[in-house]
Amino acid sequence: MYSLEDVLSWEAEMSDSLGKDREKLLMYRFIQRDLKLRRQVSLLEEDENPVALQQLDDTIGRVQEAINELEQSMAFKAGAVEQMYHQWTKLLSQKLVSDTIDRSG
């Protein structure tokens, strides 16, 4: 089992990483929203350009893929932090019970 210091350090790193991922996710969603708006504007123009629309559609798709991958990564990181927290909580509870029995015995 890892030391408490190692666990806390790892958890802090994961928390920082998740914070950066949240910022990146917001940026991706903003970009996606902007691209969708550009697409809507392009559809309203008289000289609609099918090549430009296809490029926008492709880019919107790639941004959506990046969003999906980032969300999966974030879910994995959050799950790992949650699992580590529960393992340490269980270990500390067992230690407390053991220490209490040792003192009373």
PDB file of C-alpha atoms in Angstrom:
ATOM      1  CA  MET A   1       0.000   0.000   0.000  1.00  0.00           C
ATOM      2  CA  TYR A   2       1.161   3.522  -0.738  1.00  0.00           C
ATOM      3  CA  SER A   3       2.013   5.976   2.011  1.00  0.00           C
ATOM      4  CA  LEU A   4      -0.498   8.648   2.908  1.00  0.00           C
ATOM      5  CA  GLU A   5       1.853  11.320   1.535  1.00  0.00           C
ATOM      6  CA  ASP A   6       2.066   9.527  -1.819  1.00  0.00           C
ATOM      7  CA  VAL A   7      -1.693   9.147  -1.972  1.00  0.00           C
ATOM      8  CA  LEU A   8      -2.299  12.806  -1.121  1.00  0.00           C
ATOM      9  CA  SER A   9       0.271  13.917  -3.679  1.00  0.00           C
ATOM     10  CA  TRP A  10      -1.269  11.706  -6.359  1.00  0.00           C
ATOM     11  CA  GLU A  11      -4.768  12.927  -5.496  1.00  0.00           C
ATOM     12  CA  ALA A  12      -3.631  16.553  -5.741  1.00  0.00           C
ATOM     13  CA  GLU A  13      -2.062  15.883  -9.150  1.00  0.00           C
ATOM     14  CA  MET A  14      -5.251  14.206 -10.354  1.00  0.00           C
ATOM     15  CA  SER A  15      -7.336  17.089  -9.042  1.00  0.00           C
ATOM     16  CA  ASP A  16      -5.126  19.588 -10.892  1.00  0.00           C
ATOM     17  CA  SER A  17      -5.335  17.469 -14.022  1.00  0.00           C
ATOM     18  CA  LEU A  18      -9.126  17.295 -13.792  1.00  0.00           C
ATOM     19  CA  GLY A  19      -9.271  21.069 -13.348  1.00  0.00           C
ATOM     20  CA  LYS A  20      -7.230  21.553 -16.516  1.00  0.00           C
ATOM     21  CA  ASP A  21      -9.416  19.030 -18.310  1.00  0.00           C
ATOM     22  CA  ARG A  22     -12.564  20.943 -17.261  1.00  0.00           C
ATOM     23  CA  GLU A  23     -11.084  24.139 -18.681  1.00  0.00           C
ATOM     24  CA  LYS A  24     -10.175  22.354 -21.910  1.00  0.00           C
ATOM     25  CA  LEU A  25     -13.664  20.851 -22.115  1.00  0.00           C
ATOM     26  CA  LEU A  26     -15.246  24.296 -21.777  1.00  0.00           C
ATOM     27  CA  MET A  27     -12.970  25.573 -24.530  1.00  0.00           C
ATOM     28  CA  TYR A  28     -13.881  22.664 -26.821  1.00  0.00           C
ATOM     29  CA  ARG A  29     -17.589  23.248 -26.219  1.00  0.00           C
ATOM     30  CA  PHE A  30     -17.177  26.951 -26.941  1.00  0.00           C
ATOM     31  CA  ILE A  31     -15.348  26.158 -30.185  1.00  0.00           C
ATOM     32  CA  GLN A  32     -18.020  23.655 -31.146  1.00  0.00           C
ATOM     33  CA  ARG A  33     -20.798  26.157 -30.452  1.00  0.00           C
ATOM     34  CA  ASP A  34     -18.952  28.782 -32.528  1.00  0.00           C
ATOM     35  CA  LEU A  35     -18.508  26.361 -35.427  1.00  0.00           C
ATOM     36  CA  LYS A  36     -22.182  25.415 -35.342  1.00  0.00           C
ATOM     37  CA  LEU A  37     -23.136  29.078 -35.405  1.00  0.00           C
ATOM     38  CA  ARG A  38     -20.825  29.651 -38.377  1.00  0.00           C
ATOM     39  CA  ARG A  39     -22.478  26.730 -40.119  1.00  0.00           C
ATOM     40  CA  GLN A  40     -25.946  28.180 -39.542  1.00  0.00           C
ATOM     41  CA  VAL A  41     -24.815  31.547 -40.885  1.00  0.00           C
ATOM     42  CA  SER A  42     -23.283  29.847 -43.938  1.00  0.00           C
ATOM     43  CA  LEU A  43     -26.587  28.123 -44.657  1.00  0.00           C
ATOM     44  CA  LEU A  44     -28.348  31.496 -44.702  1.00  0.00           C
ATOM     45  CA  GLU A  45     -25.946  33.035 -47.212  1.00  0.00           C
ATOM     46  CA  GLU A  46     -27.031  33.303 -50.820  1.00  0.00           C
ATOM     47  CA  ASP A  47     -23.786  31.917 -52.183  1.00  0.00           C
ATOM     48  CA  GLU A  48     -23.737  28.768 -50.072  1.00  0.00           C
ATOM     49  CA  ASN A  49     -20.422  26.946 -50.409  1.00  0.00           C
ATOM     50  CA  PRO A  50     -20.790  23.159 -50.111  1.00  0.00           C
ATOM     51  CA  VAL A  51     -17.039  22.644 -49.665  1.00  0.00           C
ATOM     52  CA  ALA A  52     -16.922  25.131 -46.769  1.00  0.00           C
ATOM     53  CA  LEU A  53     -19.971  23.479 -45.191  1.00  0.00           C
ATOM     54  CA  GLN A  54     -18.334  20.067 -45.452  1.00  0.00           C
ATOM     55  CA  GLN A  55     -15.164  21.429 -43.852  1.00  0.00           C
ATOM     56  CA  LEU A  56     -17.222  22.906 -41.022  1.00  0.00           C
ATOM     57  CA  ASP A  57     -19.071  19.604 -40.567  1.00  0.00           C
ATOM     58  CA  ASP A  58     -15.780  17.690 -40.481  1.00  0.00           C
ATOM     59  CA  THR A  59     -14.306  20.099 -37.955  1.00  0.00           C
ATOM     60  CA  ILE A  60     -17.423  19.968 -35.788  1.00  0.00           C
ATOM     61  CA  GLY A  61     -17.149  16.155 -35.849  1.00  0.00           C
ATOM     62  CA  ARG A  62     -13.481  16.229 -34.822  1.00  0.00           C
ATOM     63  CA  VAL A  63     -14.224  18.631 -31.988  1.00  0.00           C
ATOM     64  CA  GLN A  64     -17.045  16.330 -30.823  1.00  0.00           C
ATOM     65  CA  GLU A  65     -14.621  13.378 -30.872  1.00  0.00           C
ATOM     66  CA  ALA A  66     -12.158  15.396 -28.777  1.00  0.00           C
ATOM     67  CA  ILE A  67     -14.967  16.232 -26.334  1.00  0.00           C
ATOM     68  CA  ASN A  68     -15.966  12.566 -26.066  1.00  0.00           C
ATOM     69  CA  GLU A  69     -12.373  11.442 -25.471  1.00  0.00           C
ATOM     70  CA  LEU A  70     -11.810  14.126 -22.869  1.00  0.00           C
ATOM     71  CA  GLU A  71     -15.042  13.259 -21.057  1.00  0.00           C
ATOM     72  CA  GLN A  72     -14.011   9.588 -20.964  1.00  0.00           C
ATOM     73  CA  SER A  73     -10.586  10.511 -19.634  1.00  0.00           C
ATOM     74  CA  MET A  74     -12.120  12.731 -16.984  1.00  0.00           C
ATOM     75  CA  ALA A  75     -14.527  10.003 -15.915  1.00  0.00           C
ATOM     76  CA  PHE A  76     -11.626   7.548 -15.610  1.00  0.00           C
ATOM     77  CA  LYS A  77      -9.578  10.003 -13.518  1.00  0.00           C
ATOM     78  CA  ALA A  78     -12.527  10.845 -11.280  1.00  0.00           C
ATOM     79  CA  GLY A  79     -13.240   7.130 -10.822  1.00  0.00           C
ATOM     80  CA  ALA A  80      -9.617   6.445  -9.921  1.00  0.00           C
ATOM     81  CA  VAL A  81      -9.635   9.215  -7.324  1.00  0.00           C
ATOM     82  CA  GLU A  82     -12.921   7.940  -5.895  1.00  0.00           C
ATOM     83  CA  GLN A  83     -11.608   4.367  -5.741  1.00  0.00           C
ATOM     84  CA  MET A  84      -8.384   5.458  -4.014  1.00  0.00           C
ATOM     85  CA  TYR A  85     -10.376   7.535  -1.532  1.00  0.00           C
ATOM     86  CA  HIS A  86     -12.620   4.577  -0.672  1.00  0.00           C
ATOM     87  CA  GLN A  87      -9.644   2.236  -0.304  1.00  0.00           C
ATOM     88  CA  TRP A  88      -7.923   4.641   2.088  1.00  0.00           C
ATOM     89  CA  THR A  89     -11.133   5.266   4.009  1.00  0.00           C
ATOM     90  CA  LYS A  90     -11.600   1.510   4.426  1.00  0.00           C
ATOM     91  CA  LEU A  91      -7.961   1.030   5.448  1.00  0.00           C
ATOM     92  CA  LEU A  92      -8.089   3.866   7.981  1.00  0.00           C
ATOM     93  CA  SER A  93     -11.367   2.547   9.409  1.00  0.00           C
ATOM     94  CA  GLN A  94      -9.834  -0.898   9.848  1.00  0.00           C
ATOM     95  CA  LYS A  95      -6.768   0.669  11.471  1.00  0.00           C
ATOM     96  CA  LEU A  96      -8.962   2.649  13.865  1.00  0.00           C
ATOM     97  CA  VAL A  97     -10.880  -0.483  14.849  1.00  0.00           C
ATOM     98  CA  SER A  98      -7.642  -2.415  15.283  1.00  0.00           C
ATOM     99  CA  ASP A  99      -6.086   0.350  17.424  1.00  0.00           C
ATOM    100  CA  THR A 100      -9.251   0.563  19.533  1.00  0.00           C
ATOM    101  CA  ILE A 101      -9.254  -3.205  20.137  1.00  0.00           C
ATOM    102  CA  ASP A 102      -5.542  -3.152  21.002  1.00  0.00           C
ATOM    103  CA  ARG A 103      -6.072  -0.399  23.595  1.00  0.00           C
ATOM    104  CA  SER A 104      -9.078  -2.016  25.181  1.00  0.00           C
ATOM    105  CA  GLY A 105      -7.544  -5.475  25.259  1.00  0.00           C
TER     106      GLY A 105
END
